[in-house]
Amino acid sequence: MGVELRANNLIKRYGARELFNIEELKVQEGDSLHLSGDNGAGKTTLMKILAGLDKPCSGEVAVTPNMKSKWSTRLHPKVVYLHQTPYIFSGTVAANLAYGLKLKGLANKQIKEKVSHALAWARLEELADHSAHSLSGGEKQRLALARAWVLAPGLLFLDEPTANLDQQSVTSVADLIDKMLEGGAAVMVSSHQKNPVTELCYRQLLLSEGQVTEFGHQRKVRHHA
Ligand SMILES: Nc1ncnc2c1ncn2[C@@H]1O[C@H](COP(=O)(O)OP(=O)(O)OP(=O)(O)O)[C@@H](O)[C@H]1O
Ligand SMILES: [Mg+2]
């Protein structure tokens, strides 16, 4: 069963400035959303709040199944947020992929298998033993996606996943995100402009002047494997 998220009456303020006040936002299993908005509109802040990494001043984010609670409880294990600049741990590419699996307490044999699948999934096999910090921007983004994929996320937040990437890397990243969607994950992508990743999205949201407006919703249903 997939993950569903519902946010109600989310208000975020910085000092006297109200960044946004969002009455309702729902993300359902199989959804793919493009969150657009100008620089500074609040996209990163909103996605972090939805992912449970930041707190609203008031309002609630509920994720089902498993959890129906206020933001202050633990992060939902099926919700993953990828930073605008991929966060890469020191150590090898393979070690980066193993990191979350170790935290989950998987046996070494299972970790090895999953890491090798993830390397193949993101076509990073040849870089497995390289220091992750030495990767190019595009390779780091693929590594970040593979590290998310290996944890089988139900809902994935991608903050500007193609910023600073060349055309070829954008295409590879879009292919990986498409595979995530085919696998059944719901995905929300923030980007201030259209690109091959946002073209994968069926729901179009605009964050502007503190409000989210939905337009161009296409009811295309994905057939999951
Ligand atoms: N901790 C903070 N304290 C005060 N203001 C903040 C803080 N974090 C963010 N802001 C402000 O909130 C606004 C929204 O920031 P946010 O990073 O969410 O925008 P964004 O839509 O993601 O922009 P971009 O397209 O440039 O990534 C900005 O004006 C920013 O300066
Ligand atoms: Mg941002």
CSV table of N, CA and C in Angstrom, one decimal, residues 52-189:
chain,number,residue,atom,x,y,z
A,52,GLY,N,8.4,16.6,6.9
A,52,GLY,CA,8.6,16.4,8.3
A,52,GLY,C,10.0,16.9,8.8
A,53,LEU,N,10.7,17.7,7.9
A,53,LEU,CA,12.0,18.2,8.3
A,53,LEU,C,12.0,19.6,8.8
A,54,ASP,N,10.9,20.2,8.7
A,54,ASP,CA,10.7,21.6,9.2
A,54,ASP,C,9.3,21.7,9.8
A,55,LYS,N,9.1,22.7,10.7
A,55,LYS,CA,7.8,22.8,11.3
A,55,LYS,C,7.0,24.0,10.8
A,56,PRO,N,5.7,23.8,10.7
A,56,PRO,CA,4.9,25.0,10.4
A,56,PRO,C,4.7,25.8,11.6
A,57,CYS,N,4.3,27.0,11.5
A,57,CYS,CA,3.9,27.8,12.7
A,57,CYS,C,2.6,27.3,13.3
A,58,SER,N,1.7,26.9,12.3
A,58,SER,CA,0.5,26.1,12.7
A,58,SER,C,0.0,25.3,11.6
A,59,GLY,N,-0.9,24.4,11.9
A,59,GLY,CA,-1.4,23.5,10.9
A,59,GLY,C,-0.8,22.1,11.1
A,60,GLU,N,-1.3,21.2,10.2
A,60,GLU,CA,-0.9,19.8,10.4
A,60,GLU,C,-0.6,19.1,9.1
A,61,VAL,N,0.4,18.2,9.2
A,61,VAL,CA,0.7,17.3,8.1
A,61,VAL,C,0.5,15.9,8.6
A,62,ALA,N,-0.4,15.1,7.9
A,62,ALA,CA,-0.7,13.8,8.3
A,62,ALA,C,-0.3,12.8,7.2
A,63,VAL,N,0.4,11.7,7.5
A,63,VAL,CA,0.8,10.8,6.5
A,63,VAL,C,0.2,9.4,6.9
A,64,THR,N,-0.5,8.8,6.0
A,64,THR,CA,-1.0,7.4,6.2
A,64,THR,C,-0.5,6.5,5.2
A,65,PRO,N,-0.4,5.2,5.4
A,65,PRO,CA,-0.8,4.5,6.6
A,65,PRO,C,0.3,4.6,7.7
A,66,ASN,N,0.2,4.0,8.7
A,66,ASN,CA,1.1,3.9,9.8
A,66,ASN,C,1.1,5.1,10.8
A,67,MET,N,0.8,6.2,10.3
A,67,MET,CA,1.0,7.4,11.1
A,67,MET,C,-0.1,8.4,10.8
A,68,LYS,N,-0.7,9.0,11.8
A,68,LYS,CA,-1.6,10.0,11.6
A,68,LYS,C,-1.4,11.0,12.8
A,69,SER,N,-0.6,12.0,12.6
A,69,SER,CA,-0.1,12.7,13.7
A,69,SER,C,0.3,14.1,13.3
A,70,LYS,N,0.7,14.8,14.3
A,70,LYS,CA,1.2,16.2,14.1
A,70,LYS,C,2.6,16.1,13.6
A,71,TRP,N,3.1,17.2,13.1
A,71,TRP,CA,4.5,17.2,12.6
A,71,TRP,C,5.6,16.8,13.6
A,72,SER,N,5.3,17.0,14.8
A,72,SER,CA,6.3,16.8,15.9
A,72,SER,C,6.7,15.4,16.1
A,73,THR,N,6.0,14.4,15.6
A,73,THR,CA,6.4,13.1,15.8
A,73,THR,C,7.5,12.7,14.8
A,74,ARG,N,8.0,11.5,14.9
A,74,ARG,CA,9.1,11.0,14.1
A,74,ARG,C,8.9,11.1,12.6
A,75,LEU,N,10.0,11.2,11.9
A,75,LEU,CA,9.8,11.2,10.4
A,75,LEU,C,9.2,9.9,9.9
A,76,HIS,N,8.4,10.0,8.9
A,76,HIS,CA,7.8,8.8,8.4
A,76,HIS,C,8.8,8.0,7.6
A,77,PRO,N,8.9,6.7,7.9
A,77,PRO,CA,10.0,6.0,7.2
A,77,PRO,C,9.8,5.9,5.7
A,78,LYS,N,8.6,6.1,5.2
A,78,LYS,CA,8.4,5.9,3.8
A,78,LYS,C,8.5,7.3,3.0
A,79,VAL,N,8.8,8.3,3.7
A,79,VAL,CA,8.9,9.7,3.1
A,79,VAL,C,10.3,10.1,3.1
A,80,VAL,N,10.8,10.4,1.9
A,80,VAL,CA,12.2,10.8,1.7
A,80,VAL,C,12.3,12.2,1.0
A,81,TYR,N,13.2,13.0,1.5
A,81,TYR,CA,13.4,14.3,0.9
A,81,TYR,C,14.8,14.4,0.4
A,82,LEU,N,14.9,14.8,-0.9
A,82,LEU,CA,16.3,15.0,-1.4
A,82,LEU,C,16.6,16.5,-1.6
A,83,HIS,N,17.7,16.9,-0.9
A,83,HIS,CA,18.0,18.3,-0.9
A,83,HIS,C,18.4,18.9,-2.3
A,84,GLN,N,18.2,20.2,-2.4
A,84,GLN,CA,18.5,20.9,-3.6
A,84,GLN,C,20.0,20.6,-4.1
A,85,THR,N,20.9,20.6,-3.1
A,85,THR,CA,22.3,20.2,-3.4
A,85,THR,C,22.4,18.8,-2.7
A,86,PRO,N,22.6,17.7,-3.5
A,86,PRO,CA,22.6,16.4,-2.9
A,86,PRO,C,23.5,16.3,-1.7
A,87,TYR,N,23.1,15.8,-0.7
A,87,TYR,CA,23.9,15.6,0.5
A,87,TYR,C,24.7,14.2,0.4
A,88,ILE,N,26.0,14.3,0.3
A,88,ILE,CA,26.8,13.1,0.0
A,88,ILE,C,27.7,12.8,1.2
A,89,PHE,N,27.7,11.6,1.7
A,89,PHE,CA,28.5,11.3,2.8
A,89,PHE,C,30.0,11.0,2.3
A,90,SER,N,30.9,11.2,3.2
A,90,SER,CA,32.3,10.8,2.8
A,90,SER,C,32.3,9.3,2.7
A,91,GLY,N,33.3,8.7,2.0
A,91,GLY,CA,33.4,7.3,1.8
A,91,GLY,C,33.0,7.0,0.4
A,92,THR,N,32.9,5.7,0.0
A,92,THR,CA,32.7,5.4,-1.3
A,92,THR,C,31.2,5.5,-1.7
A,93,VAL,N,31.0,5.4,-3.1
A,93,VAL,CA,29.6,5.4,-3.6
A,93,VAL,C,28.9,4.2,-3.0
A,94,ALA,N,29.5,3.0,-2.9
A,94,ALA,CA,28.8,1.9,-2.4
A,94,ALA,C,28.5,2.1,-0.9
A,95,ALA,N,29.4,2.7,-0.2
A,95,ALA,CA,29.1,3.0,1.3
A,95,ALA,C,27.9,3.9,1.5
A,96,ASN,N,27.8,4.9,0.5
A,96,ASN,CA,26.7,5.9,0.6
A,96,ASN,C,25.4,5.1,0.4
A,97,LEU,N,25.4,4.1,-0.5
A,97,LEU,CA,24.2,3.4,-0.7
A,97,LEU,C,23.8,2.4,0.4
A,98,ALA,N,24.9,2.0,1.1
A,98,ALA,CA,24.7,1.1,2.2
A,98,ALA,C,24.2,1.8,3.5
A,99,TYR,N,24.4,3.1,3.6
A,99,TYR,CA,24.2,3.8,4.8
A,99,TYR,C,22.8,3.6,5.4
A,100,GLY,N,21.8,3.9,4.7
A,100,GLY,CA,20.4,3.8,5.2
A,100,GLY,C,20.0,2.4,5.5
A,101,LEU,N,20.6,1.5,4.8
A,101,LEU,CA,20.3,0.1,5.0
A,101,LEU,C,20.8,-0.4,6.3
A,102,LYS,N,22.1,0.1,6.6
A,102,LYS,CA,22.7,-0.3,7.9
A,102,LYS,C,21.8,0.3,9.0
A,103,LEU,N,21.4,1.5,8.9
A,103,LEU,CA,20.6,2.1,9.9
A,103,LEU,C,19.3,1.3,10.1
A,104,LYS,N,18.8,0.7,9.0
A,104,LYS,CA,17.6,-0.1,9.2
A,104,LYS,C,17.9,-1.4,9.8
A,105,GLY,N,19.1,-1.8,10.0
A,105,GLY,CA,19.5,-3.0,10.7
A,105,GLY,C,19.5,-4.2,9.8
A,106,LEU,N,19.6,-4.0,8.5
A,106,LEU,CA,19.6,-5.2,7.6
A,106,LEU,C,20.9,-6.0,7.7
A,107,ALA,N,20.8,-7.3,7.4
A,107,ALA,CA,22.0,-8.2,7.5
A,107,ALA,C,23.0,-7.8,6.4
A,108,ASN,N,24.2,-8.0,6.6
A,108,ASN,CA,25.3,-7.7,5.6
A,108,ASN,C,25.0,-8.2,4.2
A,109,LYS,N,24.5,-9.5,4.2
A,109,LYS,CA,24.3,-10.1,2.9
A,109,LYS,C,23.2,-9.4,2.1
A,110,GLN,N,22.2,-9.0,2.8
A,110,GLN,CA,21.1,-8.3,2.2
A,110,GLN,C,21.5,-6.9,1.7
A,111,ILE,N,22.4,-6.3,2.6
A,111,ILE,CA,22.9,-4.9,2.2
A,111,ILE,C,23.6,-5.0,0.9
A,112,LYS,N,24.5,-6.0,0.9
A,112,LYS,CA,25.4,-6.2,-0.3
A,112,LYS,C,24.5,-6.3,-1.6
A,113,GLU,N,23.5,-7.2,-1.5
A,113,GLU,CA,22.6,-7.4,-2.6
A,113,GLU,C,21.9,-6.1,-3.0
A,114,LYS,N,21.3,-5.4,-2.1
A,114,LYS,CA,20.6,-4.2,-2.4
A,114,LYS,C,21.5,-3.1,-3.0
A,115,VAL,N,22.7,-3.0,-2.4
A,115,VAL,CA,23.6,-2.0,-2.9
A,115,VAL,C,24.0,-2.4,-4.4
A,116,SER,N,24.2,-3.6,-4.7
A,116,SER,CA,24.5,-4.0,-6.0
A,116,SER,C,23.3,-3.7,-7.0
A,117,HIS,N,22.1,-4.0,-6.5
A,117,HIS,CA,20.9,-3.6,-7.4
A,117,HIS,C,20.9,-2.1,-7.6
A,118,ALA,N,21.1,-1.3,-6.5
A,118,ALA,CA,21.1,0.1,-6.7
A,118,ALA,C,22.1,0.7,-7.6
A,119,LEU,N,23.3,0.1,-7.5
A,119,LEU,CA,24.4,0.5,-8.4
A,119,LEU,C,24.0,0.3,-9.9
A,120,ALA,N,23.4,-0.9,-10.1
A,120,ALA,CA,22.9,-1.2,-11.5
A,120,ALA,C,21.8,-0.3,-11.9
A,121,TRP,N,20.9,-0.1,-11.0
A,121,TRP,CA,19.7,0.8,-11.2
A,121,TRP,C,20.1,2.2,-11.7
A,122,ALA,N,21.1,2.7,-11.1
A,122,ALA,CA,21.5,4.1,-11.4
A,122,ALA,C,22.7,4.1,-12.3
A,123,ARG,N,23.1,3.0,-12.9
A,123,ARG,CA,24.3,2.8,-13.7
A,123,ARG,C,25.5,3.5,-13.1
A,124,LEU,N,25.8,3.1,-11.9
A,124,LEU,CA,26.9,3.6,-11.1
A,124,LEU,C,27.9,2.5,-10.8
A,125,GLU,N,27.8,1.3,-11.4
A,125,GLU,CA,28.6,0.2,-11.1
A,125,GLU,C,30.1,0.5,-11.1
A,126,GLU,N,30.5,1.2,-12.2
A,126,GLU,CA,31.9,1.4,-12.4
A,126,GLU,C,32.5,2.4,-11.3
A,127,LEU,N,31.6,3.1,-10.7
A,127,LEU,CA,32.0,4.1,-9.7
A,127,LEU,C,31.9,3.6,-8.3
A,128,ALA,N,31.5,2.3,-8.1
A,128,ALA,CA,31.2,1.8,-6.8
A,128,ALA,C,32.2,2.1,-5.7
A,129,ASP,N,33.5,1.9,-6.1
A,129,ASP,CA,34.6,2.1,-5.1
A,129,ASP,C,35.2,3.5,-5.1
A,130,HIS,N,34.7,4.4,-5.9
A,130,HIS,CA,35.2,5.7,-5.9
A,130,HIS,C,34.7,6.5,-4.7
A,131,SER,N,35.5,7.5,-4.3
A,131,SER,CA,35.0,8.4,-3.3
A,131,SER,C,33.8,9.2,-3.8
A,132,ALA,N,32.8,9.2,-3.0
A,132,ALA,CA,31.5,9.8,-3.5
A,132,ALA,C,31.7,11.3,-3.7
A,133,HIS,N,32.6,11.9,-2.9
A,133,HIS,CA,32.9,13.3,-3.1
A,133,HIS,C,33.5,13.7,-4.4
A,134,SER,N,34.2,12.7,-5.0
A,134,SER,CA,34.8,13.0,-6.3
A,134,SER,C,33.9,12.9,-7.5
A,135,LEU,N,32.6,12.6,-7.3
A,135,LEU,CA,31.7,12.4,-8.4
A,135,LEU,C,31.3,13.8,-9.0
A,136,SER,N,30.9,13.8,-10.3
A,136,SER,CA,30.4,15.0,-10.9
A,136,SER,C,29.0,15.3,-10.3
A,137,GLY,N,28.5,16.5,-10.6
A,137,GLY,CA,27.2,16.9,-10.1
A,137,GLY,C,26.1,15.9,-10.5
A,138,GLY,N,26.1,15.5,-11.8
A,138,GLY,CA,25.1,14.6,-12.3
A,138,GLY,C,25.2,13.2,-11.6
A,139,GLU,N,26.4,12.8,-11.4
A,139,GLU,CA,26.6,11.5,-10.8
A,139,GLU,C,26.2,11.5,-9.3
A,140,LYS,N,26.4,12.7,-8.7
A,140,LYS,CA,26.0,12.8,-7.3
A,140,LYS,C,24.5,12.8,-7.2
A,141,GLN,N,23.8,13.4,-8.2
A,141,GLN,CA,22.4,13.4,-8.1
A,141,GLN,C,21.8,12.0,-8.4
A,142,ARG,N,22.5,11.2,-9.3
A,142,ARG,CA,22.1,9.8,-9.5
A,142,ARG,C,22.3,9.0,-8.2
A,143,LEU,N,23.4,9.3,-7.6
A,143,LEU,CA,23.7,8.6,-6.3
A,143,LEU,C,22.7,8.9,-5.3
A,144,ALA,N,22.3,10.2,-5.1
A,144,ALA,CA,21.3,10.5,-4.2
A,144,ALA,C,20.0,9.8,-4.5
A,145,LEU,N,19.6,9.7,-5.8
A,145,LEU,CA,18.4,9.1,-6.1
A,145,LEU,C,18.4,7.6,-5.8
A,146,ALA,N,19.6,7.0,-6.1
A,146,ALA,CA,19.8,5.5,-5.9
A,146,ALA,C,19.7,5.2,-4.4
A,147,ARG,N,20.3,6.2,-3.6
A,147,ARG,CA,20.3,6.0,-2.1
A,147,ARG,C,18.8,6.1,-1.6
A,148,ALA,N,18.0,6.9,-2.2
A,148,ALA,CA,16.6,7.0,-1.9
A,148,ALA,C,15.9,5.7,-2.3
A,149,TRP,N,16.1,5.3,-3.6
A,149,TRP,CA,15.4,4.2,-4.2
A,149,TRP,C,15.6,2.9,-3.4
A,150,VAL,N,16.8,2.7,-2.9
A,150,VAL,CA,17.2,1.5,-2.2
A,150,VAL,C,16.3,1.4,-0.9
A,151,LEU,N,15.8,2.5,-0.4
A,151,LEU,CA,15.0,2.5,0.8
A,151,LEU,C,13.5,2.3,0.5
A,152,ALA,N,13.2,2.1,-0.8
A,152,ALA,CA,11.8,1.9,-1.3
A,152,ALA,C,10.9,3.0,-0.8
A,153,PRO,N,11.1,4.3,-1.1
A,153,PRO,CA,10.2,5.3,-0.6
A,153,PRO,C,8.8,5.2,-1.2
A,154,GLY,N,7.8,5.6,-0.4
A,154,GLY,CA,6.5,5.7,-0.9
A,154,GLY,C,6.2,7.1,-1.4
A,155,LEU,N,6.8,8.1,-0.8
A,155,LEU,CA,6.6,9.5,-1.2
A,155,LEU,C,8.0,10.2,-1.2
A,156,LEU,N,8.3,10.7,-2.3
A,156,LEU,CA,9.7,11.3,-2.5
A,156,LEU,C,9.6,12.8,-2.8
A,157,PHE,N,10.2,13.6,-2.1
A,157,PHE,CA,10.3,15.0,-2.4
A,157,PHE,C,11.6,15.3,-3.0
A,158,LEU,N,11.6,15.9,-4.2
A,158,LEU,CA,12.8,16.3,-4.9
A,158,LEU,C,12.9,17.8,-5.1
A,159,ASP,N,13.9,18.4,-4.4
A,159,ASP,CA,14.0,19.8,-4.5
A,159,ASP,C,15.0,20.2,-5.6
A,160,GLU,N,14.4,20.8,-6.7
A,160,GLU,CA,15.3,21.2,-7.9
A,160,GLU,C,16.3,20.1,-8.3
A,161,PRO,N,15.8,18.9,-8.6
A,161,PRO,CA,16.8,17.8,-8.9
A,161,PRO,C,17.6,18.0,-10.1
A,162,THR,N,17.3,19.0,-10.9
A,162,THR,CA,18.2,19.2,-12.2
A,162,THR,C,18.9,20.5,-12.2
A,163,ALA,N,18.9,21.2,-11.1
A,163,ALA,CA,19.6,22.5,-11.0
A,163,ALA,C,21.1,22.2,-11.3
A,164,ASN,N,21.8,23.0,-12.1
A,164,ASN,CA,23.2,22.9,-12.4
A,164,ASN,C,23.6,21.6,-13.1
A,165,LEU,N,22.7,20.9,-13.7
A,165,LEU,CA,23.1,19.7,-14.5
A,165,LEU,C,23.1,20.0,-16.0
A,166,ASP,N,24.0,19.3,-16.7
A,166,ASP,CA,23.9,19.4,-18.2
A,166,ASP,C,22.8,18.6,-18.7
A,167,GLN,N,22.6,18.7,-20.0
A,167,GLN,CA,21.4,18.1,-20.7
A,167,GLN,C,21.4,16.6,-20.5
A,168,GLN,N,22.6,16.0,-20.7
A,168,GLN,CA,22.7,14.5,-20.6
A,168,GLN,C,22.3,14.0,-19.1
A,169,SER,N,22.8,14.8,-18.2
A,169,SER,CA,22.6,14.4,-16.8
A,169,SER,C,21.1,14.6,-16.4
A,170,VAL,N,20.5,15.7,-17.0
A,170,VAL,CA,19.1,15.9,-16.8
A,170,VAL,C,18.3,14.7,-17.3
A,171,THR,N,18.7,14.2,-18.5
A,171,THR,CA,18.0,13.1,-19.1
A,171,THR,C,18.1,11.9,-18.2
A,172,SER,N,19.3,11.6,-17.7
A,172,SER,CA,19.5,10.4,-16.8
A,172,SER,C,18.7,10.5,-15.5
A,173,VAL,N,18.7,11.7,-15.0
A,173,VAL,CA,18.0,11.9,-13.7
A,173,VAL,C,16.5,11.7,-14.0
A,174,ALA,N,16.0,12.3,-15.1
A,174,ALA,CA,14.6,12.1,-15.4
A,174,ALA,C,14.2,10.6,-15.6
A,175,ASP,N,15.1,9.9,-16.3
A,175,ASP,CA,14.9,8.4,-16.5
A,175,ASP,C,14.7,7.7,-15.1
A,176,LEU,N,15.6,8.1,-14.2
A,176,LEU,CA,15.6,7.4,-12.9
A,176,LEU,C,14.3,7.8,-12.1
A,177,ILE,N,13.9,9.0,-12.2
A,177,ILE,CA,12.6,9.5,-11.6
A,177,ILE,C,11.4,8.8,-12.2
A,178,ASP,N,11.5,8.6,-13.5
A,178,ASP,CA,10.4,7.9,-14.2
A,178,ASP,C,10.3,6.4,-13.7
A,179,LYS,N,11.5,5.8,-13.5
A,179,LYS,CA,11.5,4.4,-12.9
A,179,LYS,C,10.9,4.4,-11.5
A,180,MET,N,11.2,5.4,-10.7
A,180,MET,CA,10.6,5.5,-9.4
A,180,MET,C,9.1,5.5,-9.5
A,181,LEU,N,8.6,6.4,-10.4
A,181,LEU,CA,7.2,6.5,-10.5
A,181,LEU,C,6.6,5.2,-11.0
A,182,GLU,N,7.3,4.5,-11.9
A,182,GLU,CA,6.8,3.2,-12.4
A,182,GLU,C,6.7,2.2,-11.3
A,183,GLY,N,7.7,2.3,-10.3
A,183,GLY,CA,7.7,1.4,-9.2
A,183,GLY,C,6.6,1.7,-8.2
A,184,GLY,N,5.9,2.8,-8.4
A,184,GLY,CA,4.7,3.1,-7.5
A,184,GLY,C,4.9,4.2,-6.5
A,185,ALA,N,6.1,4.9,-6.5
A,185,ALA,CA,6.3,6.0,-5.5
A,185,ALA,C,5.5,7.2,-6.0
A,186,ALA,N,5.1,8.0,-5.0
A,186,ALA,CA,4.5,9.3,-5.3
A,186,ALA,C,5.7,10.3,-5.3
A,187,VAL,N,5.7,11.2,-6.2
A,187,VAL,CA,6.8,12.1,-6.2
A,187,VAL,C,6.4,13.6,-6.3
A,188,MET,N,7.0,14.5,-5.6
A,188,MET,CA,6.8,15.9,-5.7
A,188,MET,C,8.1,16.6,-6.1
A,189,VAL,N,8.1,17.3,-7.2
A,189,VAL,CA,9.3,17.9,-7.7
A,189,VAL,C,9.2,19.4,-7.7
